[in-house]
PDB file of C-alpha atoms in Angstrom:
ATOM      1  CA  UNK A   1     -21.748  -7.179  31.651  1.00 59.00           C
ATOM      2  CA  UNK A   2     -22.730  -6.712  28.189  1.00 67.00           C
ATOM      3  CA  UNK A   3     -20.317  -8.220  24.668  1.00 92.00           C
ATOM      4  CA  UNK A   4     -19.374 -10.520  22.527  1.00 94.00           C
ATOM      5  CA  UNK A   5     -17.790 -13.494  23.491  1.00 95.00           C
ATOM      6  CA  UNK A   6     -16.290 -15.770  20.750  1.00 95.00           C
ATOM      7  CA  UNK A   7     -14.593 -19.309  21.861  1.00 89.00           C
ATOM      8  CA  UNK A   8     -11.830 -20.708  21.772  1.00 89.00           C
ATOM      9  CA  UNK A   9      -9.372 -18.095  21.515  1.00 90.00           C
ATOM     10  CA  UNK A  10      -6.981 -20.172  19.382  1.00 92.00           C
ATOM     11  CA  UNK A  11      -8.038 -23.708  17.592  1.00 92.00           C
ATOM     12  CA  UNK A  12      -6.173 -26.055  15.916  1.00 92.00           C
ATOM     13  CA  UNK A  13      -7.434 -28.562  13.443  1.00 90.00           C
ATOM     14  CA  UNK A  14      -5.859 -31.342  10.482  1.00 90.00           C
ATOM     15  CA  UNK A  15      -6.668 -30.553   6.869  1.00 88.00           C
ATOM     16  CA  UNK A  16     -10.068 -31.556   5.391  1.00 88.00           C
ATOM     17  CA  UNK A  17     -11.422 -30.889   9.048  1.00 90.00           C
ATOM     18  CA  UNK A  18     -14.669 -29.212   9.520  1.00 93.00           C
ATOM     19  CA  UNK A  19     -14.359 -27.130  12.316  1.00 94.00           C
ATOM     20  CA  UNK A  20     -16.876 -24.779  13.936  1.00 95.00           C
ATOM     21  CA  UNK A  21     -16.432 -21.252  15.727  1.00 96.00           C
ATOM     22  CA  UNK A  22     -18.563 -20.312  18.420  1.00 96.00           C
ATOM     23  CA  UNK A  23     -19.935 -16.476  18.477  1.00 97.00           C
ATOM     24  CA  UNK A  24     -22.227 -15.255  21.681  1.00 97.00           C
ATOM     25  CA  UNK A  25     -23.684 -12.070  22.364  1.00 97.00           C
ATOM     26  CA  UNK A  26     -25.534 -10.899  24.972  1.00 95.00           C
ATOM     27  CA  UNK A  27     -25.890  -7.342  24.020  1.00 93.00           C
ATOM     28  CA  UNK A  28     -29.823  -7.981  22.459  1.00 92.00           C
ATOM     29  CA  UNK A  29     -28.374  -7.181  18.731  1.00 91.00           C
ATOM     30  CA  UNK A  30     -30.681  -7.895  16.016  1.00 89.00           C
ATOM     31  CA  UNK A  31     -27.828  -8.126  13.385  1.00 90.00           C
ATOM     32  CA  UNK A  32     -24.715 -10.508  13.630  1.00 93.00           C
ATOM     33  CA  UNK A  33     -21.797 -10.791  11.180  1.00 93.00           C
ATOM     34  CA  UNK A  34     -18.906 -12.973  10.255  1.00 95.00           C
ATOM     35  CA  UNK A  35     -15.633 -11.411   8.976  1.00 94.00           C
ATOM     36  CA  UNK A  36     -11.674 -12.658   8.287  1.00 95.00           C
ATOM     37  CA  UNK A  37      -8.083 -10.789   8.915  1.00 92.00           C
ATOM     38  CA  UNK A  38      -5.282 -12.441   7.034  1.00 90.00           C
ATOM     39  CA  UNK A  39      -2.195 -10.845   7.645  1.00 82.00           C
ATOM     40  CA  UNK A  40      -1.662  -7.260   5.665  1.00 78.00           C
ATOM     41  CA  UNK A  41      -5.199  -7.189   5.226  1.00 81.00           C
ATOM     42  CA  UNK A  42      -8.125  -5.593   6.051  1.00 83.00           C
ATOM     43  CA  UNK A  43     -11.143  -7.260   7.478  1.00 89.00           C
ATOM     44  CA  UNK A  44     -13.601  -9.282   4.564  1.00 91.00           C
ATOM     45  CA  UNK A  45     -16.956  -9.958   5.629  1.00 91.00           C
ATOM     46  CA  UNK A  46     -17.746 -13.825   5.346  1.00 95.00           C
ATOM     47  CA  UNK A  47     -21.645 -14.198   6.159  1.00 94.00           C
ATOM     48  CA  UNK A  48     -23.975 -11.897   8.032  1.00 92.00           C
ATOM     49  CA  UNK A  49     -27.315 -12.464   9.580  1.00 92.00           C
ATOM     50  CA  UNK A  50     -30.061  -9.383   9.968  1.00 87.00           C
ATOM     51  CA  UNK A  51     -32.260 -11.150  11.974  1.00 88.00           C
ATOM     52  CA  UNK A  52     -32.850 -15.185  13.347  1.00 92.00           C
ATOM     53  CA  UNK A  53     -33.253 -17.701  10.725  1.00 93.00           C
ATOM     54  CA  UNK A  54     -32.267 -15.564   8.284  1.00 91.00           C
ATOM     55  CA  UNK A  55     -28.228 -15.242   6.744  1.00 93.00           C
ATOM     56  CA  UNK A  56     -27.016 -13.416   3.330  1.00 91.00           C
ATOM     57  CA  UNK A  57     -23.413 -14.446   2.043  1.00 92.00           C
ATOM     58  CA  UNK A  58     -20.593 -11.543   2.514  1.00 89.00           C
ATOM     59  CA  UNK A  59     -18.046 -11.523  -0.153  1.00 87.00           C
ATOM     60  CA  UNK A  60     -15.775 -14.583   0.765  1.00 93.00           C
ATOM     61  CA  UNK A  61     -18.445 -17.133   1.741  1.00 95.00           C
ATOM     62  CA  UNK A  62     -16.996 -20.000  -0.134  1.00 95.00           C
ATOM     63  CA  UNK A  63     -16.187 -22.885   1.991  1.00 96.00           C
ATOM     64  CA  UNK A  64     -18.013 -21.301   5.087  1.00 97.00           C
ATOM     65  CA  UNK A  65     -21.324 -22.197   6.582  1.00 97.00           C
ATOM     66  CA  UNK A  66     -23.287 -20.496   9.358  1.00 97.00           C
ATOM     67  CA  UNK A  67     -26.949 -20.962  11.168  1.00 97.00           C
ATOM     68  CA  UNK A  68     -28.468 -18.713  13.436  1.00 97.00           C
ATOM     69  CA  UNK A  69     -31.294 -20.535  15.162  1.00 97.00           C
ATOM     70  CA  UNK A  70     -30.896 -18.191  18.325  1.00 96.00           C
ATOM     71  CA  UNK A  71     -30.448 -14.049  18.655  1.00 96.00           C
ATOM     72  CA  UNK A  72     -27.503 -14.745  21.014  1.00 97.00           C
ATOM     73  CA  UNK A  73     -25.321 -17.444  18.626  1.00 97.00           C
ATOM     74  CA  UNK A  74     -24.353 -16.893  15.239  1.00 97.00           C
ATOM     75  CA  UNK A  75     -22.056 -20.296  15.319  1.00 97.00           C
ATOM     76  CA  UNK A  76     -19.499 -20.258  11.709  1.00 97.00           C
ATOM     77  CA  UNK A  77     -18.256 -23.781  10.297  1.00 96.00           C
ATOM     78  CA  UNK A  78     -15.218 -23.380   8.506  1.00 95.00           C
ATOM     79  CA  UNK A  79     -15.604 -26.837   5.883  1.00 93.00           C
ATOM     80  CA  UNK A  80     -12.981 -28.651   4.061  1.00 88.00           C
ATOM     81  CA  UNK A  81     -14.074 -26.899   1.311  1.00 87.00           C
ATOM     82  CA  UNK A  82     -12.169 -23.552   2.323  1.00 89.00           C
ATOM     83  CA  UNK A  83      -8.772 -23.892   0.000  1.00 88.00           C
ATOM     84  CA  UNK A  84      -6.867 -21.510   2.895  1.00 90.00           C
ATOM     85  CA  UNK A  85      -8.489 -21.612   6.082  1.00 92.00           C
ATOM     86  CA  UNK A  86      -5.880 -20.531   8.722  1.00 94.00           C
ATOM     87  CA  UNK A  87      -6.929 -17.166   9.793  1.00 94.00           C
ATOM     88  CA  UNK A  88      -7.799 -14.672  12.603  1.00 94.00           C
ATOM     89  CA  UNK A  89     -11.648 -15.118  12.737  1.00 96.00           C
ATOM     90  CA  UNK A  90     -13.502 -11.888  14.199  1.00 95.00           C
ATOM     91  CA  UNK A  91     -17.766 -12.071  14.455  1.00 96.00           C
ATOM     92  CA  UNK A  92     -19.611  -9.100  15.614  1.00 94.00           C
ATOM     93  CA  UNK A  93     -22.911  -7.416  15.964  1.00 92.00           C
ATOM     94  CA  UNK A  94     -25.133  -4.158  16.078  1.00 88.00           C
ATOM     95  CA  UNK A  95     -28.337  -3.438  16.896  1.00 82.00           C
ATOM     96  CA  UNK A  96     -30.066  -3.514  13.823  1.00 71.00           C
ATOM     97  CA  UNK A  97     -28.693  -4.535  10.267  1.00 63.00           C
ATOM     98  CA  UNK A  98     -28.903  -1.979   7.605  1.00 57.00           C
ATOM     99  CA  UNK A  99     -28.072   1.818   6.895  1.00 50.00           C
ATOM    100  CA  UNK A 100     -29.624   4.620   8.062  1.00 52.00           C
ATOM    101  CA  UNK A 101     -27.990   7.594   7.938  1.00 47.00           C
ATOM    102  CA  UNK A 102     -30.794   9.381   9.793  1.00 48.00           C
ATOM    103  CA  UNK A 103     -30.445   7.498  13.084  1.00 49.00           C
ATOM    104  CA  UNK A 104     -27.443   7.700  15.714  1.00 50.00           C
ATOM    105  CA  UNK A 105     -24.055   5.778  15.967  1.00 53.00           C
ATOM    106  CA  UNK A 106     -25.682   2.913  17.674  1.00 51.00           C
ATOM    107  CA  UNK A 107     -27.452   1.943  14.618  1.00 55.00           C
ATOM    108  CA  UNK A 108     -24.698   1.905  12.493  1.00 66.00           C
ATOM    109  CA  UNK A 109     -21.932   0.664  14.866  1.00 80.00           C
ATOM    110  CA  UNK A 110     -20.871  -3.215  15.011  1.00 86.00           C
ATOM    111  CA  UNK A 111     -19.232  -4.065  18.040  1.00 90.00           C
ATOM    112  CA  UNK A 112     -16.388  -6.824  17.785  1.00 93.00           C
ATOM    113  CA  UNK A 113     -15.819  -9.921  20.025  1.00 94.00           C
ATOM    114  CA  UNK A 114     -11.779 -10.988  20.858  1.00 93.00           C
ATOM    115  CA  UNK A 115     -11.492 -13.382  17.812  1.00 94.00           C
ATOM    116  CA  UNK A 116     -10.537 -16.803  17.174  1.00 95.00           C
ATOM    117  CA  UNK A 117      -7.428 -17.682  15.018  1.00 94.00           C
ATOM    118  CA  UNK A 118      -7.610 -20.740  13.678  1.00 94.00           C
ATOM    119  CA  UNK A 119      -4.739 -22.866  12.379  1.00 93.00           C
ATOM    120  CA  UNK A 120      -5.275 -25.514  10.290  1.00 90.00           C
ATOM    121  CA  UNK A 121      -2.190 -28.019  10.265  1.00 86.00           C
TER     122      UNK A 121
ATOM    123  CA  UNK B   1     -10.425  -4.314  -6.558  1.00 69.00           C
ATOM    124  CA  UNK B   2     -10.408  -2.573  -2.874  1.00 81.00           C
ATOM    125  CA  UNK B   3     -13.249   0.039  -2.292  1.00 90.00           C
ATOM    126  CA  UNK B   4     -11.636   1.544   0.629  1.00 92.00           C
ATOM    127  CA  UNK B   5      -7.993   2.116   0.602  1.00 95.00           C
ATOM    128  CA  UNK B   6      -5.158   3.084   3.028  1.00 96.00           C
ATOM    129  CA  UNK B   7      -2.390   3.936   1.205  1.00 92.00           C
ATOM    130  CA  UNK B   8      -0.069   4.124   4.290  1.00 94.00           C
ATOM    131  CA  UNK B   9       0.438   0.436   6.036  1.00 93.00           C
ATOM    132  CA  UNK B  10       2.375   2.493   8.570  1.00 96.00           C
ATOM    133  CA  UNK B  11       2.989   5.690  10.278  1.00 97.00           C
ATOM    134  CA  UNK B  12       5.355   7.043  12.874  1.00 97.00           C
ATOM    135  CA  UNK B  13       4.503  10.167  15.320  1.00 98.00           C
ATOM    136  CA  UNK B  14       5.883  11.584  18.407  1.00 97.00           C
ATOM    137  CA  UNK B  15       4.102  11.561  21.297  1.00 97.00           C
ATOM    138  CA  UNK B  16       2.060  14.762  21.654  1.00 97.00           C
ATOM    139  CA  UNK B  17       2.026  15.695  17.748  1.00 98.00           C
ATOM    140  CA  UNK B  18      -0.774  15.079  15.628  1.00 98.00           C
ATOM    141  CA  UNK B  19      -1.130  11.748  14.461  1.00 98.00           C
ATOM    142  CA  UNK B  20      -3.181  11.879  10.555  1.00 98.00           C
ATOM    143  CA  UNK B  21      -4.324   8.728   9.236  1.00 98.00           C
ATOM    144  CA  UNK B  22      -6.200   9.132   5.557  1.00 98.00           C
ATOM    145  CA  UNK B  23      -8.831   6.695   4.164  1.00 97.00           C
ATOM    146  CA  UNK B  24     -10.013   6.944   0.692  1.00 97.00           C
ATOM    147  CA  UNK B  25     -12.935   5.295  -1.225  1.00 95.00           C
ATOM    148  CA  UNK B  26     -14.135   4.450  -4.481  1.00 93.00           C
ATOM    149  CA  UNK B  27     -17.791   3.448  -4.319  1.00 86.00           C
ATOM    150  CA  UNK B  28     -19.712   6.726  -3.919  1.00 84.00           C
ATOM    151  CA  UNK B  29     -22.906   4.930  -2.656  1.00 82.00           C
ATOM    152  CA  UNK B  30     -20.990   4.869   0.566  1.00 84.00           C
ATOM    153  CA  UNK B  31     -22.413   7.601   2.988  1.00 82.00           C
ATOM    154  CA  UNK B  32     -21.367   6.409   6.518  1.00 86.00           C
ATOM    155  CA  UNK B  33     -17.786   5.711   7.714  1.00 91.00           C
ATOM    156  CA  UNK B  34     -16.220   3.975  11.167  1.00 92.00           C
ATOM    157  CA  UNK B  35     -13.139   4.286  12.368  1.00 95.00           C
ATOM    158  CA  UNK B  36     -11.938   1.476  14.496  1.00 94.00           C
ATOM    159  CA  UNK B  37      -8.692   0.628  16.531  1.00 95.00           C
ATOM    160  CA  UNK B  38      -7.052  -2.968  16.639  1.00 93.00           C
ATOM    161  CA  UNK B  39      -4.734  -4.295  19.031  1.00 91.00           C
ATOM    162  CA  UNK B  40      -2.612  -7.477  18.028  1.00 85.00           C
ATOM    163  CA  UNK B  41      -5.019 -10.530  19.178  1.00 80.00           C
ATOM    164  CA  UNK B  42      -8.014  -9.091  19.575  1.00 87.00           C
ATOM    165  CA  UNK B  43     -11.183  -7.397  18.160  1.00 89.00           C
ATOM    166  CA  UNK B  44     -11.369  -4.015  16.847  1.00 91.00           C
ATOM    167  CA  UNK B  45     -12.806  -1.599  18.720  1.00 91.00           C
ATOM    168  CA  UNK B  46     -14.848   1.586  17.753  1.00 90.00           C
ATOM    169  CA  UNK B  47     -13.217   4.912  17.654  1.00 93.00           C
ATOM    170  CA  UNK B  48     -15.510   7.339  15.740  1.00 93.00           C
ATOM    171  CA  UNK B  49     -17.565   7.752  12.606  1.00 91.00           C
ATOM    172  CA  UNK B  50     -18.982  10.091  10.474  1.00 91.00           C
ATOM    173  CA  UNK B  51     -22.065  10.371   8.255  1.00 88.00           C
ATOM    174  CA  UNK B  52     -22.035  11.646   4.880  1.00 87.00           C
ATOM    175  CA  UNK B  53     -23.923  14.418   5.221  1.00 88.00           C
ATOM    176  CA  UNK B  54     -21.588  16.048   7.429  1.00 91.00           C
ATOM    177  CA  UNK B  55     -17.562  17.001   6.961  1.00 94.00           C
ATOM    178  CA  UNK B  56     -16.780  16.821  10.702  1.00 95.00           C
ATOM    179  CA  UNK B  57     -17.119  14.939  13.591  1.00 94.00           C
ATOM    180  CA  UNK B  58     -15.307  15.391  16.964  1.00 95.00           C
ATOM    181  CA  UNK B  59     -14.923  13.470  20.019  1.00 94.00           C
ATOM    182  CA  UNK B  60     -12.379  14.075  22.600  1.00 96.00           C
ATOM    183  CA  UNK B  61      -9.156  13.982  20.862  1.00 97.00           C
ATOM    184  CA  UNK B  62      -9.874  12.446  17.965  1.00 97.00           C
ATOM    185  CA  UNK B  63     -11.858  14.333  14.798  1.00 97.00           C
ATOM    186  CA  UNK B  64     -12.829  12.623  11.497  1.00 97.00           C
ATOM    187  CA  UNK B  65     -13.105  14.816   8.245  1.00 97.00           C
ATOM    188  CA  UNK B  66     -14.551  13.746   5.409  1.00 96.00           C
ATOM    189  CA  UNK B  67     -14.581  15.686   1.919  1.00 96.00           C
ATOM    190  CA  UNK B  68     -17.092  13.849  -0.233  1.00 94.00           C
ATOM    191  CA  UNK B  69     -16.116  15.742  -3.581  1.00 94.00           C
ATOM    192  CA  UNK B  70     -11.953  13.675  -3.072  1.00 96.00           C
ATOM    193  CA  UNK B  71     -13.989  10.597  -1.777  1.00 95.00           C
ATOM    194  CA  UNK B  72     -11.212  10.978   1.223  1.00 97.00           C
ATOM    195  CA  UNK B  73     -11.703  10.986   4.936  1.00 96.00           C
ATOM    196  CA  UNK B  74      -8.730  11.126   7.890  1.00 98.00           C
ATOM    197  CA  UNK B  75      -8.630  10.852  11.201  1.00 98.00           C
ATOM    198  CA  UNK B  76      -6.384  13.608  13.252  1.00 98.00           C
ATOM    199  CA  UNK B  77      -5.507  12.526  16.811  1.00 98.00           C
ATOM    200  CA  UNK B  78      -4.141  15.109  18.920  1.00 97.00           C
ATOM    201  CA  UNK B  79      -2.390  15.030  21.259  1.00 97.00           C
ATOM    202  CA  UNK B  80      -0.905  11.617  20.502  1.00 98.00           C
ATOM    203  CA  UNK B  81      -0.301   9.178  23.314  1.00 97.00           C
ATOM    204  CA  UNK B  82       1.726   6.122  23.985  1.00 96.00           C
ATOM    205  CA  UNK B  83      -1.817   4.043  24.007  1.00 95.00           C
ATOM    206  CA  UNK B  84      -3.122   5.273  21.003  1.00 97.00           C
ATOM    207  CA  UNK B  85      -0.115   2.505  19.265  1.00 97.00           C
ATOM    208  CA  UNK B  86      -2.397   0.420  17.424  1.00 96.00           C
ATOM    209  CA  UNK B  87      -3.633  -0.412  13.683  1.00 95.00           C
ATOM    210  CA  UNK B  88      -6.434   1.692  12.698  1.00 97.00           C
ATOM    211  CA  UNK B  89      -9.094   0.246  10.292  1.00 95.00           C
ATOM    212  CA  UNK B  90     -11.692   2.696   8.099  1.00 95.00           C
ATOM    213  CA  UNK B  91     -14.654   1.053   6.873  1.00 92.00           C
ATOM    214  CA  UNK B  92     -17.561   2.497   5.331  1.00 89.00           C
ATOM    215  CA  UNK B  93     -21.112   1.353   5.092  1.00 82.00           C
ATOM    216  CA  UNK B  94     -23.191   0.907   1.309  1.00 70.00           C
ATOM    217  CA  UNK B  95     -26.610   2.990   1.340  1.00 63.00           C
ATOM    218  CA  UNK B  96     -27.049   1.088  -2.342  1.00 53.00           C
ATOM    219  CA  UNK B  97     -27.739  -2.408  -0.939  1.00 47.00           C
ATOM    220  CA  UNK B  98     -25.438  -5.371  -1.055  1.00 45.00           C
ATOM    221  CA  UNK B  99     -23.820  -7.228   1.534  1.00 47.00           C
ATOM    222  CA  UNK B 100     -24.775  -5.669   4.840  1.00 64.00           C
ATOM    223  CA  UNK B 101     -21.085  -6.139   6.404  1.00 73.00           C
ATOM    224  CA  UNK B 102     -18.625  -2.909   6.998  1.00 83.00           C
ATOM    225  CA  UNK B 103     -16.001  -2.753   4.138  1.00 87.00           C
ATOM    226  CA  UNK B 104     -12.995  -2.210   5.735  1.00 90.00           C
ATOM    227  CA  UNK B 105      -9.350  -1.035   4.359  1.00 93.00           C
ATOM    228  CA  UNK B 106      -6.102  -2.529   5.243  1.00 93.00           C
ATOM    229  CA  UNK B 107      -5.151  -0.912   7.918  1.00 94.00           C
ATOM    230  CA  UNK B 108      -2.360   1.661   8.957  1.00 96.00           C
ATOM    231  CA  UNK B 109      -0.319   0.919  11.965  1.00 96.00           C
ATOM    232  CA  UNK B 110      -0.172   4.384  14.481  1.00 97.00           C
ATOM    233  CA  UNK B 111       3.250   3.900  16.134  1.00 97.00           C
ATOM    234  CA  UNK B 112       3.910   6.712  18.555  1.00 97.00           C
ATOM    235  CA  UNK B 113       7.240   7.382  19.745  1.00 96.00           C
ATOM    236  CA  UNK B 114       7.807   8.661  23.074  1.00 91.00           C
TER     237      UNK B 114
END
């Protein structure tokens, strides 16, 4: 049974906290990505990763930080550097990173895990 | 400065109409386009998408147009269904280079009525 699983489902943490947010997939996608939903908003990419040991910032990545040592994990710290860090957290992947307007849906599509929302008290 | 905007936050249709959501975009080096449905809670989930060099793409009940010249795209649903309550996200994919993420609008929450 092939996804995304991301853990926990809701996390709680004090102010100037690092916390980290767990991201697993066994679907054998090259490409894994990091966004954030804040309410009325769409979703802003945070980091995204084309390929192990190797990670580009998205356009929010300040006060985020994010290895991926593995294919299957794509782990996200959220530091005490992020100014507003309560959010719904959403990682996903596809099977290659890039655009190719040639190829089919599968290259192009990311597939989403359930999320984490994270409140930081 | 949002590159892919849904002007309507919400929209209201009775069950077995036509449901229209509209997406439009700014960056023109966008030349692929997803539409995915979100429940409350969880992750979105792919619906459809469409490549820029087509202006149609049908699956089931749902078809995405896309008319490059208005940088606009919608989705029609028809016939709408109870299930199909959810907010609907466009996002679009830069052939240009960049960040390699989807950008993704706000979001227009599909109510149907029964």
């Amino acid at each position: 049974d092939g996804g995304i699983t991301q853990s926990p489902k809701y996390l709680f943490r004090k102010e100037g906290q690092n916390v980290t947010l767990s991201c697993e997939q066994n679907l054998n996608h090259d490409a894994m990505y990091w966004y954030r939903q804040d309410p009325g908003q769409g979703l802003r990419l945070i980091y995204y990763s084309q390929i192990v040991n190797d990670f580009q910032k998205g356009d929010i990545a300040e006060g985020y930080s994010v290895s991926r040592e593995k294919k299957e994990s794509f782990p996200l710290t959220v530091t005490s550097a992020q100014k507003n860090p309560t959010a719904f957290y959403l990682c996903a992947s596809s099977e290659h990173g890039g655009n190719d307007r040639g190829r089919d849906r599968s290259y192009n599509e990311q597939f989403f895990g359930p999320g984490t929302r994270l409140t930081v008290l | 400065d949002q590159q892919v905007k849904q002007n309507s936050p919400s929209l209201s249709v009775q069950e077995g109409r036509i449901s229209i959501l509209n997406c439009d975009y700014t960056n023109s080096m966008f030349d692929y386009f997803l539409w995915y449905k979100k429940y409350p809670a969880e992750g979105p989930t792919f619906l459809i998408s469409i490549s820029s060099i087509k202006d149609k793409n049908e699956d089931g009940r749902f078809t995405v147009f896309l008319n490059k010249s208005a940088k606009h795209l919608s989705l029609h649903i028809v016939p709408s269904q109870p299930g199909d309550s959810a907010v609907y996200f466009c996002a679009s994919i830069n052939s240009g280079g960049g960040a390699d993420g989807l950008t993704f609008g706000k979001g227009t929450h599909l109510i149907i009525q029964p």
